[in-house]
Coordinates of C-alpha atoms in Angstrom, one line a residue:
M183 CA 136.5 -59.8 33.7
K184 CA 138.3 -56.2 34.4
G185 CA 136.9 -54.3 37.4
L186 CA 137.5 -50.6 38.0
V187 CA 137.0 -49.1 41.5
V188 CA 136.4 -45.5 42.0
G189 CA 137.5 -44.1 45.2
G190 CA 140.6 -45.4 47.4
G191 CA 139.2 -44.9 50.9
S192 CA 138.3 -47.7 53.3
I193 CA 135.3 -48.9 51.4
G194 CA 137.1 -48.8 48.2
R195 CA 139.9 -50.8 49.5
R196 CA 137.6 -53.2 50.9
H197 CA 135.7 -53.8 47.4
L198 CA 139.2 -54.2 45.9
R199 CA 140.3 -56.7 48.3
N200 CA 137.1 -58.5 47.9
L201 CA 137.0 -58.6 44.1
K202 CA 140.6 -59.9 44.1
E203 CA 139.4 -62.7 46.7
L204 CA 136.4 -63.4 44.1
G205 CA 139.0 -64.0 41.2
V206 CA 138.7 -60.6 39.3
I207 CA 142.5 -60.6 38.2
E208 CA 142.4 -57.1 36.3
L209 CA 141.6 -54.5 38.9
G210 CA 141.8 -50.6 38.5
L211 CA 141.5 -47.9 40.9
V212 CA 140.4 -44.3 40.4
E213 CA 141.8 -42.2 43.0
T214 CA 142.7 -38.3 42.7
D215 CA 145.0 -38.3 45.7
R216 CA 148.3 -39.5 44.0
S217 CA 149.9 -40.9 47.3
R218 CA 146.7 -42.9 48.0
R219 CA 146.4 -44.0 44.6
D220 CA 149.8 -45.3 44.4
S221 CA 149.7 -47.0 48.0
V222 CA 146.4 -48.8 47.4
A223 CA 147.2 -49.8 43.6
A224 CA 150.6 -51.3 44.9
E225 CA 148.9 -53.0 48.0
I226 CA 146.2 -54.6 45.8
G227 CA 148.0 -55.0 42.5
A228 CA 145.8 -52.7 40.4
T229 CA 146.4 -50.3 37.9
G230 CA 146.0 -46.6 39.1
F231 CA 144.1 -43.8 37.5
K232 CA 143.9 -40.2 38.4
S233 CA 140.4 -39.5 36.9
L234 CA 137.3 -41.2 36.0
D235 CA 137.5 -40.6 32.3
L236 CA 141.1 -42.3 32.1
G237 CA 139.6 -45.2 34.2
L238 CA 136.8 -45.7 31.9
G239 CA 139.3 -45.6 28.8
W240 CA 140.7 -48.7 30.4
K241 CA 137.6 -50.4 29.0
P242 CA 136.7 -52.2 32.2
D243 CA 133.7 -54.6 32.3
F244 CA 132.1 -53.1 35.3
V245 CA 132.7 -50.4 37.7
V246 CA 132.2 -50.0 41.4
V247 CA 131.6 -46.4 42.8
G248 CA 132.9 -46.2 46.2
T249 CA 133.3 -42.3 46.7
P250 CA 131.5 -39.9 49.0
T251 CA 127.9 -39.7 48.8
H252 CA 127.6 -36.4 46.9
V253 CA 129.3 -37.5 43.8
H254 CA 127.6 -40.9 43.5
A255 CA 125.0 -39.6 41.0
E256 CA 127.5 -37.7 39.0
Q257 CA 130.0 -40.6 38.6
S258 CA 127.3 -43.3 38.2
L259 CA 125.7 -41.2 35.3
A260 CA 129.3 -41.1 33.6
V261 CA 129.5 -44.9 34.0
V262 CA 126.1 -45.8 32.3
R263 CA 126.7 -43.2 29.9
A264 CA 129.7 -45.3 29.0
G265 CA 127.7 -48.4 28.9
L266 CA 129.1 -50.1 31.6
H267 CA 127.6 -52.1 34.5
V268 CA 127.8 -50.5 37.9
F269 CA 127.9 -51.1 41.6
V270 CA 127.1 -47.8 43.7
E271 CA 127.6 -47.8 47.2
K272 CA 124.6 -46.6 49.2
P273 CA 122.9 -44.2 49.1
L274 CA 122.4 -43.6 45.4
S275 CA 122.5 -40.0 45.8
H276 CA 121.7 -37.1 48.1
T277 CA 119.6 -35.2 45.6
E278 CA 117.1 -36.0 42.9
S279 CA 119.3 -34.2 40.4
G280 CA 120.4 -36.8 37.6
L281 CA 118.7 -39.7 39.1
M282 CA 116.0 -40.4 36.4
E283 CA 118.5 -39.9 33.5
I284 CA 120.6 -42.7 35.2
V285 CA 117.5 -44.8 35.6
D286 CA 116.5 -44.2 32.0
L287 CA 120.1 -45.2 30.8
V288 CA 120.2 -48.3 32.9
E289 CA 116.9 -49.6 31.5
Q290 CA 117.7 -48.4 27.9
K291 CA 121.1 -49.9 27.7
K292 CA 120.0 -53.0 29.8
L293 CA 122.8 -52.5 32.1
V294 CA 123.3 -54.7 35.4
S295 CA 123.2 -52.5 38.4
L296 CA 123.3 -52.7 42.2
V297 CA 123.2 -50.3 45.0
G298 CA 125.3 -51.5 48.0
C299 CA 122.8 -51.7 50.7
N300 CA 124.9 -54.5 52.4
M301 CA 122.7 -55.2 55.1
R302 CA 120.4 -57.5 53.2
F303 CA 123.3 -59.8 52.9
H304 CA 123.8 -59.8 56.9
P305 CA 122.4 -63.1 58.3
G306 CA 120.1 -61.4 60.8
P307 CA 118.0 -59.3 58.2
A308 CA 118.2 -62.2 55.8
K309 CA 116.6 -64.7 58.4
V310 CA 113.9 -62.1 59.2
K311 CA 113.2 -61.8 55.5
S312 CA 113.2 -65.6 55.2
L313 CA 110.8 -66.1 58.2
L314 CA 108.2 -63.5 56.8
Q315 CA 108.3 -65.0 53.3
E316 CA 107.6 -68.4 55.0
G317 CA 104.6 -66.7 56.8
A318 CA 105.9 -67.4 60.1
I319 CA 103.9 -64.5 61.6
G320 CA 101.0 -64.7 59.4
K321 CA 99.5 -61.3 58.2
T322 CA 102.1 -58.7 58.9
L323 CA 100.9 -55.6 60.7
F324 CA 103.7 -53.3 61.7
A325 CA 107.4 -53.0 62.3
R326 CA 109.8 -51.0 64.5
V327 CA 113.3 -50.7 62.9
H328 CA 116.0 -48.6 64.4
G329 CA 119.8 -47.8 63.9
G330 CA 122.0 -45.6 65.9
S331 CA 125.5 -44.9 66.9
Y332 CA 127.8 -42.0 68.2
L333 CA 129.2 -40.2 65.3
P334 CA 132.5 -38.9 66.9
N335 CA 133.2 -42.7 67.3
W336 CA 132.9 -43.7 63.7
R337 CA 136.3 -43.0 62.8
P338 CA 138.5 -42.9 65.8
G339 CA 141.7 -40.4 65.4
T340 CA 139.7 -38.0 62.8
D341 CA 137.6 -34.8 63.6
Y342 CA 134.0 -35.7 63.2
R343 CA 133.2 -32.3 62.3
L344 CA 135.1 -32.5 58.9
N345 CA 133.3 -35.9 58.2
Y346 CA 130.9 -35.8 55.3
A347 CA 128.2 -36.6 57.8
A348 CA 128.5 -33.1 59.2
K349 CA 127.5 -31.4 56.3
E350 CA 124.2 -31.3 54.1
E351 CA 126.0 -30.6 50.9
T352 CA 128.2 -33.5 51.1
G353 CA 125.3 -36.0 51.8
G354 CA 125.3 -35.9 55.7
G355 CA 122.6 -36.5 58.0
C356 CA 121.1 -39.6 59.7
L357 CA 118.3 -40.0 57.1
L358 CA 120.9 -40.7 54.4
D359 CA 123.5 -42.5 56.6
F360 CA 120.9 -44.9 58.0
I361 CA 119.3 -45.5 54.8
H362 CA 119.9 -49.2 55.7
E363 CA 117.0 -49.0 58.1
I364 CA 114.7 -47.5 55.6
D365 CA 115.8 -50.2 52.9
L366 CA 115.4 -53.2 55.5
T367 CA 111.9 -51.8 56.2
R368 CA 110.8 -51.6 52.8
W369 CA 112.4 -55.0 52.1
Y370 CA 110.6 -56.6 54.8
L371 CA 107.1 -54.7 54.3
G372 CA 107.0 -53.5 50.8
H373 CA 107.2 -50.1 49.2
M374 CA 106.1 -47.1 51.4
R375 CA 102.9 -45.0 50.3
E376 CA 103.2 -42.1 52.8
V377 CA 105.7 -40.9 55.2
F378 CA 105.7 -38.7 58.3
C379 CA 109.2 -37.5 59.4
V380 CA 110.7 -35.7 62.5
A381 CA 114.3 -35.0 61.9
E382 CA 116.2 -32.4 64.1
H383 CA 119.7 -31.5 65.5
L384 CA 119.1 -32.1 69.1
S385 CA 122.6 -32.8 70.6
S386 CA 125.8 -30.7 71.2
L387 CA 127.5 -32.3 68.0
E388 CA 129.0 -29.4 66.0
I389 CA 127.3 -30.6 62.8
A390 CA 124.9 -28.8 60.3
T391 CA 122.8 -32.0 59.7
E392 CA 120.0 -33.8 61.6
D393 CA 121.4 -36.2 64.4
V394 CA 118.0 -37.7 65.2
G395 CA 115.3 -38.7 62.6
I396 CA 112.1 -40.6 63.1
L397 CA 109.8 -41.8 60.5
V398 CA 106.2 -43.1 60.5
C399 CA 105.2 -44.8 57.3
R400 CA 102.2 -46.3 55.7
H401 CA 103.0 -49.0 53.3
E402 CA 101.0 -49.9 50.1
N403 CA 99.9 -53.4 51.7
G404 CA 98.4 -51.2 54.7
C405 CA 101.1 -52.0 57.2
L406 CA 102.5 -49.3 59.5
S407 CA 106.2 -49.0 60.3
E408 CA 108.3 -46.9 62.6
I409 CA 112.0 -46.3 61.7
H410 CA 114.3 -44.7 64.3
M411 CA 118.0 -43.5 63.4
D412 CA 120.5 -41.2 65.1
Y413 CA 124.0 -40.1 65.5
V414 CA 123.7 -39.5 69.3
Q415 CA 123.4 -42.9 71.4
R416 CA 126.9 -43.8 72.6
S417 CA 126.3 -47.7 72.1
Y418 CA 126.1 -49.2 68.6
E419 CA 122.5 -50.3 68.1
R420 CA 120.7 -51.9 65.2
G421 CA 117.6 -54.3 65.1
C422 CA 113.9 -54.6 64.5
Q423 CA 110.5 -56.2 65.6
I424 CA 108.0 -57.1 63.2
A425 CA 104.5 -58.1 64.4
G426 CA 101.9 -60.2 62.6
E427 CA 98.5 -61.8 63.5
G428 CA 100.4 -65.1 64.0
G429 CA 103.3 -63.8 66.1
S430 CA 106.6 -61.8 66.1
V431 CA 110.0 -61.5 64.8
F432 CA 112.9 -59.7 66.4
W433 CA 116.4 -59.2 65.3
D434 CA 119.2 -57.8 67.6
F435 CA 122.5 -56.9 65.7
M436 CA 124.6 -56.6 69.0
G437 CA 122.9 -59.8 70.4
K438 CA 123.7 -61.7 67.1
Q439 CA 120.4 -63.2 67.2
V440 CA 116.8 -63.6 65.5
R441 CA 114.1 -64.5 67.6
W442 CA 110.6 -65.8 66.6
F443 CA 107.6 -66.0 68.7
D444 CA 104.8 -68.4 67.4
A445 CA 101.5 -67.5 68.6
A446 CA 100.0 -70.6 67.6
T447 CA 102.3 -72.8 69.9
N448 CA 103.0 -70.0 72.4
E449 CA 106.9 -70.7 71.8
W450 CA 110.0 -68.9 71.1
T451 CA 112.7 -70.1 68.6
K452 CA 116.0 -68.6 68.6
F453 CA 118.3 -68.3 65.4
D454 CA 122.1 -67.5 66.6
Q455 CA 124.3 -65.8 64.2
P456 CA 127.0 -68.3 63.2
E457 CA 130.1 -67.9 65.4
S458 CA 132.5 -68.0 62.4
W459 CA 130.6 -65.4 60.6
D460 CA 132.7 -62.2 59.8
V461 CA 131.4 -58.7 58.9
N462 CA 133.4 -58.8 55.7
Q463 CA 131.3 -61.5 54.5
M464 CA 128.3 -59.6 53.7
Y465 CA 130.5 -57.5 51.5
V466 CA 131.9 -60.5 49.8
D467 CA 128.5 -61.9 49.4
E468 CA 126.8 -58.9 47.9
M469 CA 129.9 -58.5 45.5
S470 CA 129.5 -62.0 44.5
H471 CA 125.9 -61.5 43.7
F472 CA 126.6 -58.7 41.5
L473 CA 129.4 -60.4 39.6
E474 CA 127.1 -63.4 39.1
C475 CA 124.4 -61.1 37.9
V476 CA 126.7 -59.5 35.5
S477 CA 128.0 -62.8 34.0
E478 CA 124.5 -64.1 33.8
G479 CA 122.8 -60.9 32.8
R480 CA 120.1 -60.8 35.2
T481 CA 118.6 -58.4 37.6
T482 CA 120.2 -57.8 41.1
V483 CA 118.3 -57.5 44.5
L484 CA 118.6 -53.8 44.4
P485 CA 119.2 -52.3 41.0
I486 CA 119.4 -48.7 40.3
P487 CA 115.8 -48.2 39.3
E488 CA 114.5 -49.7 42.6
A489 CA 117.2 -47.9 44.3
A490 CA 115.9 -44.6 42.9
A491 CA 112.2 -45.7 44.3
L492 CA 113.9 -46.0 47.7
M493 CA 115.4 -42.6 47.6
Q494 CA 112.1 -41.2 47.0
V495 CA 111.2 -42.3 50.4
V496 CA 114.1 -40.2 51.8
F497 CA 113.4 -37.2 49.9
A498 CA 109.7 -37.5 50.9
A499 CA 110.7 -37.9 54.6
K500 CA 113.1 -34.7 54.3
H501 CA 110.0 -32.6 52.7
S502 CA 108.0 -34.0 55.6
A503 CA 110.4 -32.8 58.2
R504 CA 110.6 -29.3 56.7
E505 CA 106.7 -29.0 56.2
K506 CA 105.9 -30.9 59.3
R507 CA 103.2 -33.0 57.6
M508 CA 102.5 -36.5 56.0
M509 CA 104.0 -36.7 52.6
R510 CA 103.0 -39.1 49.8
V511 CA 106.1 -40.9 48.4
G512 CA 106.9 -39.5 45.0
D513 CA 105.0 -36.4 45.3
G514 CA 106.5 -32.9 45.2
D515 CA 109.9 -31.1 45.0
R516 CA 112.6 -33.2 46.8
S517 CA 115.6 -31.2 46.1

């Protein structure tokens, strides 16, 4: 297969290396910055293109969109219009503009698509999902899911005020950046029916976006969830607690462990993350999953139509924060 990666930044380079490791020999790179394009293409052994049009003219079998958030929808639309299978880095978009056209084209053309919420391929959330599917805690009642870290520490040596995260127009704000937490909550408990959100800029960070967001969601199956996300806490934190009538499940990202309490036996069971596991493995696994689905013509775990439904939760949360009221997911103007 021929694979085209759009974007030569850190995530684009990661995908190029992983694709090469997975046996994709013919690789192309779209990157507008000439020096970066030449450097990355030479490192990987890829063919460089200065524009997406030129890259699409190369006739790849699939395209990986690994550019900044605010151009995801525009570039994904160009890809699906060309009738190509597409992998899009999270989030799918930062506005609703163009989303339904992308969804319609993916469905009409029967294209394989995947939005890269890679935390689904982390052994922690994967174990949580497995325990829930096995009925380990009985009827699920509620979840607390959280993620946070200090924005200036994300890219040492660079000015965080110039980061895409600092501006709304470039897709910044913790509600979009921590969409992993919203996706995982939805994966665990099912789709959200209603959401109430408080999202504010509370810290001294010099950014024009929210740095703390808190969602309270009612799911279609009656479960409740609380989702916390932020740019301000100095330690990197990520995890969850899910309670059911028959016990509870906890995941601690930094502790590298899932814990299950079985109320029937009053006992705890611990599942440690494999010591040999490397963070890049979840990126390899998600790309391997995408390639397998392309080869077999089957649906991925998070195709674009499903990711668009996930985005409706984010848009509803943003609307709720502005209106200071509960919003039904999918209702109203989300621009």
